[in-house]
Amino acid sequence: MTGLLTGKTAVITGGAQGIGYAIAERFIAEGARVVLGDMNAEQVATAAQSLGGEAVARGVACNVTSADEVQALIDAAVAAFGAVDVMVNNAGITRDATMRKMSEEHFDQVIDVHLKGTWLGTRAAAAHMRERGSGAIVNLSSISGKVGFVGQTNYSAAKAGIVGLSKAAAKEVAHLGVRINCIQPGLIRTAMTEAMPQRIWDEKMSEIPMGRAGEPSEIASVATFLASDLSSYMTGTVLEVTGGRLM
Ligand SMILES: NC(=O)c1ccc[n+]([C@@H]2O[C@H](COP(=O)([O-])OP(=O)(O)OC[C@H]3O[C@@H](n4cnc5c(N)ncnc54)[C@H](O)[C@@H]3O)[C@@H](O)[C@H]2O)c1
């Protein structure tokens, strides 16, 4: 433990698995307590247990598309650990298809979970943090939001939208001590990407100068940087964590 987040409390949405879980692991190793919010109620409870149980991690059933549930998540963190210092808006889904085949429902779902979910999380966390005069919010965008990927008109739009909302929100609360930054991961090895056909995986790999996919822990270390005082003079930024892909 190096203690970059000693005494801090972090809320992480979509924390039951993948990148969110890896962020929780690293935050705890740095001295934080975490509250995971995830739609998968059973898995989020198990995740909190395996992260060390009640003293350091709590799991809360939360659908990030619901304003009430997102507020309840923040309230649960305050009730459990006294305050929220860090908010990570990470929950996500994909519903890939070319525009010709994508249903309107799948467009709306992806926009709702990523864009509205991140807005609700940013709004609720910022409201709490501005009263305390400090806080860091980390929003998960994607390289898909920078360049646009075939089959992801919904996801690319949502992930680009997260950059815009984060910059606008960062300007609103910077003078109140609240920082808001984004991460744009490239190809990271999680359940979300393991569902990808091998041909597509190989195609993506060929675009990566570092010649490999990233690990969730490599997003977690950048999230730790943005959550901690190491990045105290940064707000409204977008950090690409892609092994050099599409730089
Ligand atoms: N894996 C990658 O290569 C990659 C690349 C770029 C960006 N990202 C982004 O990183 C984030 C995490 O991705 P991951 O790969 O760990 O995905 P994942 O599918 O492994 O985990 C996503 C988690 O979000 C939860 N979730 C989904 N909808 C939710 C909702 N409405 N409310 C609450 N929780 C919900 C799921 O239950 C799951 O636990 C996502 O925002 C994703 O878009 C991932």
mmCIF file of C-alpha atoms and ligand atoms in Angstrom:
data_model
loop_
_atom_site.group_PDB
_atom_site.id
_atom_site.type_symbol
_atom_site.label_atom_id
_atom_site.label_comp_id
_atom_site.label_asym_id
_atom_site.label_seq_id
_atom_site.Cartn_x
_atom_site.Cartn_y
_atom_site.Cartn_z
ATOM 1 C CA MET A 1 0.000 0.000 0.000
ATOM 2 C CA THR A 2 1.330 3.405 -0.968
ATOM 3 C CA GLY A 3 -1.515 5.417 0.560
ATOM 4 C CA LEU A 4 -2.413 7.794 -2.284
ATOM 5 C CA LEU A 5 -6.072 7.641 -1.181
ATOM 6 C CA THR A 6 -5.729 7.144 2.565
ATOM 7 C CA GLY A 7 -8.903 8.142 4.389
ATOM 8 C CA LYS A 8 -10.857 8.793 1.185
ATOM 9 C CA THR A 9 -14.188 7.262 0.231
ATOM 10 C CA ALA A 10 -14.878 6.407 -3.398
ATOM 11 C CA VAL A 11 -18.091 5.456 -5.158
ATOM 12 C CA ILE A 12 -17.615 3.320 -8.269
ATOM 13 C CA THR A 13 -20.489 2.476 -10.594
ATOM 14 C CA GLY A 14 -20.391 -0.776 -12.517
ATOM 15 C CA GLY A 15 -17.942 -2.014 -9.905
ATOM 16 C CA ALA A 16 -19.061 -5.644 -9.739
ATOM 17 C CA GLN A 17 -16.562 -6.765 -12.378
ATOM 18 C CA GLY A 18 -14.046 -5.700 -15.021
ATOM 19 C CA ILE A 19 -12.500 -2.229 -14.963
ATOM 20 C CA GLY A 20 -14.717 -0.977 -12.101
ATOM 21 C CA TYR A 21 -13.685 -3.878 -9.896
ATOM 22 C CA ALA A 22 -10.002 -3.360 -10.724
ATOM 23 C CA ILE A 23 -10.362 0.330 -9.808
ATOM 24 C CA ALA A 24 -11.921 -0.680 -6.472
ATOM 25 C CA GLU A 25 -9.051 -3.105 -5.773
ATOM 26 C CA ARG A 26 -6.430 -0.456 -6.457
ATOM 27 C CA PHE A 27 -8.246 2.278 -4.503
ATOM 28 C CA ILE A 28 -8.431 -0.012 -1.461
ATOM 29 C CA ALA A 29 -4.730 -0.842 -1.829
ATOM 30 C CA GLU A 30 -4.128 2.931 -1.721
ATOM 31 C CA GLY A 31 -6.033 3.254 1.564
ATOM 32 C CA ALA A 32 -9.561 4.141 0.338
ATOM 33 C CA ARG A 33 -12.921 2.714 1.284
ATOM 34 C CA VAL A 34 -15.206 1.996 -1.632
ATOM 35 C CA VAL A 35 -18.905 1.739 -2.331
ATOM 36 C CA LEU A 36 -19.725 -0.176 -5.480
ATOM 37 C CA GLY A 37 -22.973 0.488 -7.305
ATOM 38 C CA ASP A 38 -24.024 -2.081 -9.868
ATOM 39 C CA MET A 39 -27.192 -3.298 -11.523
ATOM 40 C CA ASN A 40 -26.164 -6.859 -10.799
ATOM 41 C CA ALA A 41 -27.204 -6.958 -7.112
ATOM 42 C CA GLU A 42 -25.884 -10.417 -6.338
ATOM 43 C CA GLN A 43 -22.525 -9.935 -8.001
ATOM 44 C CA VAL A 44 -21.953 -6.525 -6.419
ATOM 45 C CA ALA A 45 -22.493 -7.986 -2.935
ATOM 46 C CA THR A 46 -20.016 -10.794 -3.677
ATOM 47 C CA ALA A 47 -17.536 -8.298 -5.117
ATOM 48 C CA ALA A 48 -17.661 -6.167 -1.950
ATOM 49 C CA GLN A 49 -17.055 -9.289 0.137
ATOM 50 C CA SER A 50 -14.050 -10.371 -1.894
ATOM 51 C CA LEU A 51 -12.593 -6.847 -1.707
ATOM 52 C CA GLY A 52 -12.417 -7.166 2.091
ATOM 53 C CA GLY A 53 -15.982 -6.835 3.379
ATOM 54 C CA GLU A 54 -17.799 -4.152 5.364
ATOM 55 C CA ALA A 55 -14.808 -2.298 6.781
ATOM 56 C CA VAL A 56 -13.537 -1.288 3.340
ATOM 57 C CA ALA A 57 -16.142 -2.154 0.712
ATOM 58 C CA ARG A 58 -19.902 -2.056 0.372
ATOM 59 C CA GLY A 59 -22.028 -3.223 -2.537
ATOM 60 C CA VAL A 60 -25.236 -1.419 -3.444
ATOM 61 C CA ALA A 61 -27.771 -2.449 -6.085
ATOM 62 C CA CYS A 62 -28.038 0.570 -8.394
ATOM 63 C CA ASN A 63 -29.199 1.204 -11.911
ATOM 64 C CA VAL A 64 -27.325 4.309 -13.056
ATOM 65 C CA THR A 65 -30.158 5.341 -15.367
ATOM 66 C CA SER A 66 -32.322 6.144 -12.327
ATOM 67 C CA ALA A 67 -31.757 9.507 -10.625
ATOM 68 C CA ASP A 68 -33.243 8.161 -7.386
ATOM 69 C CA GLU A 69 -30.995 5.111 -7.347
ATOM 70 C CA VAL A 70 -27.874 7.157 -8.087
ATOM 71 C CA GLN A 71 -28.775 9.558 -5.256
ATOM 72 C CA ALA A 72 -29.390 6.557 -2.977
ATOM 73 C CA LEU A 73 -25.919 5.241 -3.888
ATOM 74 C CA ILE A 74 -24.263 8.514 -2.838
ATOM 75 C CA ASP A 75 -26.399 8.571 0.322
ATOM 76 C CA ALA A 76 -25.385 4.976 1.130
ATOM 77 C CA ALA A 77 -21.700 5.917 0.848
ATOM 78 C CA VAL A 78 -22.178 8.926 3.135
ATOM 79 C CA ALA A 79 -24.087 6.756 5.637
ATOM 80 C CA ALA A 80 -21.421 4.028 5.544
ATOM 81 C CA PHE A 81 -18.226 6.074 5.536
ATOM 82 C CA GLY A 82 -19.169 9.721 6.201
ATOM 83 C CA ALA A 83 -18.551 11.402 2.827
ATOM 84 C CA VAL A 84 -17.771 10.899 -0.839
ATOM 85 C CA ASP A 85 -14.339 12.132 -1.964
ATOM 86 C CA VAL A 86 -14.138 10.327 -5.300
ATOM 87 C CA MET A 87 -16.797 9.325 -7.824
ATOM 88 C CA VAL A 88 -16.029 7.008 -10.718
ATOM 89 C CA ASN A 89 -18.734 6.796 -13.382
ATOM 90 C CA ASN A 90 -17.817 3.511 -15.017
ATOM 91 C CA ALA A 91 -20.999 1.440 -15.551
ATOM 92 C CA GLY A 92 -21.482 0.485 -19.156
ATOM 93 C CA ILE A 93 -22.973 -1.763 -21.793
ATOM 94 C CA THR A 94 -22.545 -2.321 -25.511
ATOM 95 C CA ARG A 95 -25.271 -3.033 -28.060
ATOM 96 C CA ASP A 96 -23.185 -3.088 -31.230
ATOM 97 C CA ALA A 97 -24.712 -3.170 -34.707
ATOM 98 C CA THR A 98 -24.348 -1.143 -37.869
ATOM 99 C CA MET A 99 -26.852 1.693 -38.205
ATOM 100 C CA ARG A 100 -28.796 -0.328 -40.766
ATOM 101 C CA LYS A 101 -29.459 -3.014 -38.161
ATOM 102 C CA MET A 102 -29.389 -1.116 -34.862
ATOM 103 C CA SER A 103 -32.766 -0.814 -33.190
ATOM 104 C CA GLU A 104 -33.877 2.493 -31.751
ATOM 105 C CA GLU A 105 -34.192 0.697 -28.416
ATOM 106 C CA HIS A 106 -30.517 -0.292 -28.467
ATOM 107 C CA PHE A 107 -29.512 3.252 -29.359
ATOM 108 C CA ASP A 108 -31.518 4.603 -26.423
ATOM 109 C CA GLN A 109 -30.251 1.984 -23.957
ATOM 110 C CA VAL A 110 -26.593 2.758 -24.616
ATOM 111 C CA ILE A 111 -27.149 6.526 -24.434
ATOM 112 C CA ASP A 112 -29.109 6.070 -21.222
ATOM 113 C CA VAL A 113 -26.570 3.935 -19.373
ATOM 114 C CA HIS A 114 -23.427 5.793 -20.439
ATOM 115 C CA LEU A 115 -24.436 9.378 -21.059
ATOM 116 C CA LYS A 116 -27.394 9.859 -18.770
ATOM 117 C CA GLY A 117 -25.862 7.548 -16.148
ATOM 118 C CA THR A 118 -22.635 9.553 -16.131
ATOM 119 C CA TRP A 119 -24.553 12.815 -16.000
ATOM 120 C CA LEU A 120 -26.628 11.607 -13.047
ATOM 121 C CA GLY A 121 -23.516 10.365 -11.245
ATOM 122 C CA THR A 122 -21.566 13.548 -11.948
ATOM 123 C CA ARG A 123 -24.470 15.741 -10.877
ATOM 124 C CA ALA A 124 -25.149 13.872 -7.626
ATOM 125 C CA ALA A 125 -21.476 13.589 -6.658
ATOM 126 C CA ALA A 126 -20.702 17.217 -7.541
ATOM 127 C CA ALA A 127 -23.648 18.449 -5.451
ATOM 128 C CA HIS A 128 -22.206 16.629 -2.430
ATOM 129 C CA MET A 129 -18.577 17.561 -3.113
ATOM 130 C CA ARG A 130 -19.161 21.279 -3.683
ATOM 131 C CA GLU A 131 -20.601 21.561 -0.169
ATOM 132 C CA ARG A 132 -17.383 20.037 1.198
ATOM 133 C CA GLY A 133 -15.132 22.129 -1.047
ATOM 134 C CA SER A 134 -13.294 19.165 -2.541
ATOM 135 C CA GLY A 135 -13.686 16.045 -4.627
ATOM 136 C CA ALA A 136 -12.563 14.245 -7.762
ATOM 137 C CA ILE A 137 -14.811 12.730 -10.402
ATOM 138 C CA VAL A 138 -13.464 10.288 -12.988
ATOM 139 C CA ASN A 139 -15.620 9.458 -15.996
ATOM 140 C CA LEU A 140 -15.012 6.481 -18.269
ATOM 141 C CA SER A 141 -15.162 7.500 -21.902
ATOM 142 C CA SER A 142 -13.567 5.355 -24.644
ATOM 143 C CA ILE A 143 -11.307 5.705 -27.643
ATOM 144 C CA SER A 144 -14.530 4.854 -29.532
ATOM 145 C CA GLY A 145 -15.757 8.325 -28.558
ATOM 146 C CA LYS A 146 -12.634 9.925 -30.031
ATOM 147 C CA VAL A 147 -12.518 8.222 -33.428
ATOM 148 C CA GLY A 148 -15.915 6.487 -33.880
ATOM 149 C CA PHE A 149 -16.100 2.759 -34.573
ATOM 150 C CA VAL A 150 -18.230 0.971 -37.163
ATOM 151 C CA GLY A 151 -21.094 -0.759 -35.347
ATOM 152 C CA GLN A 152 -20.972 1.691 -32.444
ATOM 153 C CA THR A 153 -22.958 4.773 -33.497
ATOM 154 C CA ASN A 154 -24.712 4.515 -30.117
ATOM 155 C CA TYR A 155 -21.596 3.854 -28.017
ATOM 156 C CA SER A 156 -19.310 6.332 -29.833
ATOM 157 C CA ALA A 157 -21.954 9.040 -29.436
ATOM 158 C CA ALA A 158 -22.358 8.284 -25.735
ATOM 159 C CA LYS A 159 -18.610 8.171 -25.097
ATOM 160 C CA ALA A 160 -17.978 11.433 -26.993
ATOM 161 C CA GLY A 161 -20.886 12.932 -25.062
ATOM 162 C CA ILE A 162 -19.220 11.984 -21.786
ATOM 163 C CA VAL A 163 -16.220 14.133 -22.764
ATOM 164 C CA GLY A 164 -18.452 17.142 -23.477
ATOM 165 C CA LEU A 165 -20.456 16.763 -20.297
ATOM 166 C CA SER A 166 -17.306 16.307 -18.208
ATOM 167 C CA LYS A 167 -15.701 19.470 -19.599
ATOM 168 C CA ALA A 168 -18.874 21.521 -19.108
ATOM 169 C CA ALA A 169 -19.342 20.195 -15.571
ATOM 170 C CA ALA A 170 -15.630 20.716 -14.795
ATOM 171 C CA LYS A 171 -16.031 24.418 -15.635
ATOM 172 C CA GLU A 172 -19.081 24.713 -13.396
ATOM 173 C CA VAL A 173 -17.421 23.315 -10.275
ATOM 174 C CA ALA A 174 -13.683 23.977 -10.633
ATOM 175 C CA HIS A 175 -13.843 27.048 -8.378
ATOM 176 C CA LEU A 176 -15.577 24.933 -5.719
ATOM 177 C CA GLY A 177 -12.675 22.490 -5.404
ATOM 178 C CA VAL A 178 -14.196 19.714 -7.508
ATOM 179 C CA ARG A 179 -12.157 18.247 -10.390
ATOM 180 C CA ILE A 180 -13.653 16.201 -13.237
ATOM 181 C CA ASN A 181 -11.541 14.233 -15.719
ATOM 182 C CA CYS A 182 -12.062 11.453 -18.258
ATOM 183 C CA ILE A 183 -10.247 8.290 -19.220
ATOM 184 C CA GLN A 184 -10.439 6.924 -22.750
ATOM 185 C CA PRO A 185 -9.384 3.270 -22.589
ATOM 186 C CA GLY A 186 -8.458 1.387 -25.731
ATOM 187 C CA LEU A 187 -8.772 -2.382 -25.937
ATOM 188 C CA ILE A 188 -8.876 -3.718 -22.381
ATOM 189 C CA ARG A 189 -9.274 -7.386 -21.532
ATOM 190 C CA THR A 190 -12.685 -7.697 -19.786
ATOM 191 C CA ALA A 191 -16.003 -9.517 -20.246
ATOM 192 C CA MET A 192 -17.106 -6.620 -22.490
ATOM 193 C CA THR A 193 -14.292 -7.261 -24.981
ATOM 194 C CA GLU A 194 -14.010 -11.027 -24.585
ATOM 195 C CA ALA A 195 -17.461 -11.291 -26.175
ATOM 196 C CA MET A 196 -15.876 -9.907 -29.395
ATOM 197 C CA PRO A 197 -15.383 -12.225 -32.416
ATOM 198 C CA GLN A 198 -11.715 -13.275 -32.854
ATOM 199 C CA ARG A 199 -11.477 -11.545 -36.268
ATOM 200 C CA ILE A 200 -12.437 -8.179 -34.782
ATOM 201 C CA TRP A 201 -10.083 -8.696 -31.824
ATOM 202 C CA ASP A 202 -7.179 -9.400 -34.236
ATOM 203 C CA GLU A 203 -8.040 -6.325 -36.310
ATOM 204 C CA LYS A 204 -7.939 -4.126 -33.222
ATOM 205 C CA MET A 205 -4.677 -5.656 -32.014
ATOM 206 C CA SER A 206 -3.031 -4.740 -35.310
ATOM 207 C CA GLU A 207 -3.728 -1.042 -34.588
ATOM 208 C CA ILE A 208 -1.947 -1.052 -31.220
ATOM 209 C CA PRO A 209 1.695 0.137 -31.365
ATOM 210 C CA MET A 210 2.435 -1.561 -28.032
ATOM 211 C CA GLY A 211 1.215 -4.828 -29.568
ATOM 212 C CA ARG A 212 -1.024 -6.009 -26.756
ATOM 213 C CA ALA A 213 -4.368 -5.405 -25.091
ATOM 214 C CA GLY A 214 -4.433 -3.508 -21.789
ATOM 215 C CA GLU A 215 -5.299 -4.980 -18.415
ATOM 216 C CA PRO A 216 -8.026 -3.530 -16.141
ATOM 217 C CA SER A 217 -5.282 -2.753 -13.584
ATOM 218 C CA GLU A 218 -3.698 -0.380 -16.134
ATOM 219 C CA ILE A 219 -6.908 1.673 -16.232
ATOM 220 C CA ALA A 220 -7.098 1.462 -12.444
ATOM 221 C CA SER A 221 -3.678 3.068 -12.027
ATOM 222 C CA VAL A 222 -4.682 6.044 -14.206
ATOM 223 C CA ALA A 223 -7.987 6.327 -12.296
ATOM 224 C CA THR A 224 -5.940 6.396 -9.082
ATOM 225 C CA PHE A 225 -3.844 9.239 -10.480
ATOM 226 C CA LEU A 226 -6.960 11.253 -11.415
ATOM 227 C CA ALA A 227 -8.658 10.479 -8.082
ATOM 228 C CA SER A 228 -5.654 11.461 -5.985
ATOM 229 C CA ASP A 229 -3.848 14.721 -5.267
ATOM 230 C CA LEU A 230 -1.177 13.712 -7.790
ATOM 231 C CA SER A 231 -3.479 15.345 -10.369
ATOM 232 C CA SER A 232 -4.426 18.332 -8.174
ATOM 233 C CA TYR A 233 -4.011 20.882 -11.005
ATOM 234 C CA MET A 234 -5.905 18.891 -13.649
ATOM 235 C CA THR A 235 -9.549 19.247 -14.566
ATOM 236 C CA GLY A 236 -11.508 18.762 -17.784
ATOM 237 C CA THR A 237 -8.818 16.550 -19.278
ATOM 238 C CA VAL A 238 -9.083 13.342 -21.281
ATOM 239 C CA LEU A 239 -6.360 10.728 -20.758
ATOM 240 C CA GLU A 240 -5.962 8.088 -23.470
ATOM 241 C CA VAL A 241 -4.898 4.701 -22.109
ATOM 242 C CA THR A 242 -4.566 2.744 -25.308
ATOM 243 C CA GLY A 243 -1.018 1.435 -25.798
ATOM 244 C CA GLY A 244 -0.676 4.183 -28.404
ATOM 245 C CA ARG A 245 -3.654 3.098 -30.481
ATOM 246 C CA LEU A 246 -5.178 5.798 -32.721
ATOM 247 C CA MET A 247 -3.112 8.529 -31.061
HETATM 248 N N1 LIG B 1 -13.140 -3.124 -21.855
HETATM 249 C C1 LIG B 1 -12.753 -2.207 -22.715
HETATM 250 O O1 LIG B 1 -11.963 -2.474 -23.632
HETATM 251 C C2 LIG B 1 -13.235 -0.782 -22.597
HETATM 252 C C3 LIG B 1 -12.724 0.150 -23.495
HETATM 253 C C4 LIG B 1 -13.131 1.471 -23.417
HETATM 254 C C5 LIG B 1 -14.046 1.840 -22.445
HETATM 255 N N2 LIG B 1 -14.536 0.923 -21.589
HETATM 256 C C6 LIG B 1 -15.508 1.382 -20.603
HETATM 257 O O2 LIG B 1 -15.108 1.014 -19.294
HETATM 258 C C7 LIG B 1 -16.266 0.792 -18.478
HETATM 259 C C8 LIG B 1 -16.187 -0.577 -17.832
HETATM 260 O O3 LIG B 1 -16.151 -1.560 -18.849
HETATM 261 P P1 LIG B 1 -15.806 -3.107 -18.583
HETATM 262 O O4 LIG B 1 -15.031 -3.570 -19.746
HETATM 263 O O5 LIG B 1 -15.272 -3.287 -17.218
HETATM 264 O O6 LIG B 1 -17.282 -3.734 -18.717
HETATM 265 P P2 LIG B 1 -17.968 -4.972 -17.978
HETATM 266 O O7 LIG B 1 -19.100 -5.372 -18.845
HETATM 267 O O8 LIG B 1 -16.971 -5.994 -17.569
HETATM 268 O O9 LIG B 1 -18.552 -4.289 -16.635
HETATM 269 C C9 LIG B 1 -19.551 -3.319 -16.681
HETATM 270 C C10 LIG B 1 -20.307 -3.327 -15.356
HETATM 271 O O10 LIG B 1 -21.328 -2.324 -15.447
HETATM 272 C C11 LIG B 1 -22.516 -2.843 -14.890
HETATM 273 N N3 LIG B 1 -23.682 -2.149 -15.457
HETATM 274 C C12 LIG B 1 -24.184 -2.232 -16.717
HETATM 275 N N4 LIG B 1 -25.285 -1.461 -16.844
HETATM 276 C C13 LIG B 1 -25.485 -0.869 -15.630
HETATM 277 C C14 LIG B 1 -26.452 0.033 -15.129
HETATM 278 N N5 LIG B 1 -27.464 0.489 -15.896
HETATM 279 N N6 LIG B 1 -26.350 0.432 -13.843
HETATM 280 C C15 LIG B 1 -25.358 -0.031 -13.053
HETATM 281 N N7 LIG B 1 -24.418 -0.901 -13.462
HETATM 282 C C16 LIG B 1 -24.486 -1.307 -14.754
HETATM 283 C C17 LIG B 1 -22.495 -4.325 -15.246
HETATM 284 O O11 LIG B 1 -23.369 -5.076 -14.404
HETATM 285 C C18 LIG B 1 -21.020 -4.661 -15.051
HETATM 286 O O12 LIG B 1 -20.741 -5.060 -13.729
HETATM 287 C C19 LIG B 1 -17.470 0.983 -19.400
HETATM 288 O O13 LIG B 1 -17.961 2.305 -19.292
HETATM 289 C C20 LIG B 1 -16.879 0.768 -20.778
HETATM 290 O O14 LIG B 1 -17.650 1.379 -21.774
HETATM 291 C C21 LIG B 1 -14.165 -0.384 -21.643
#
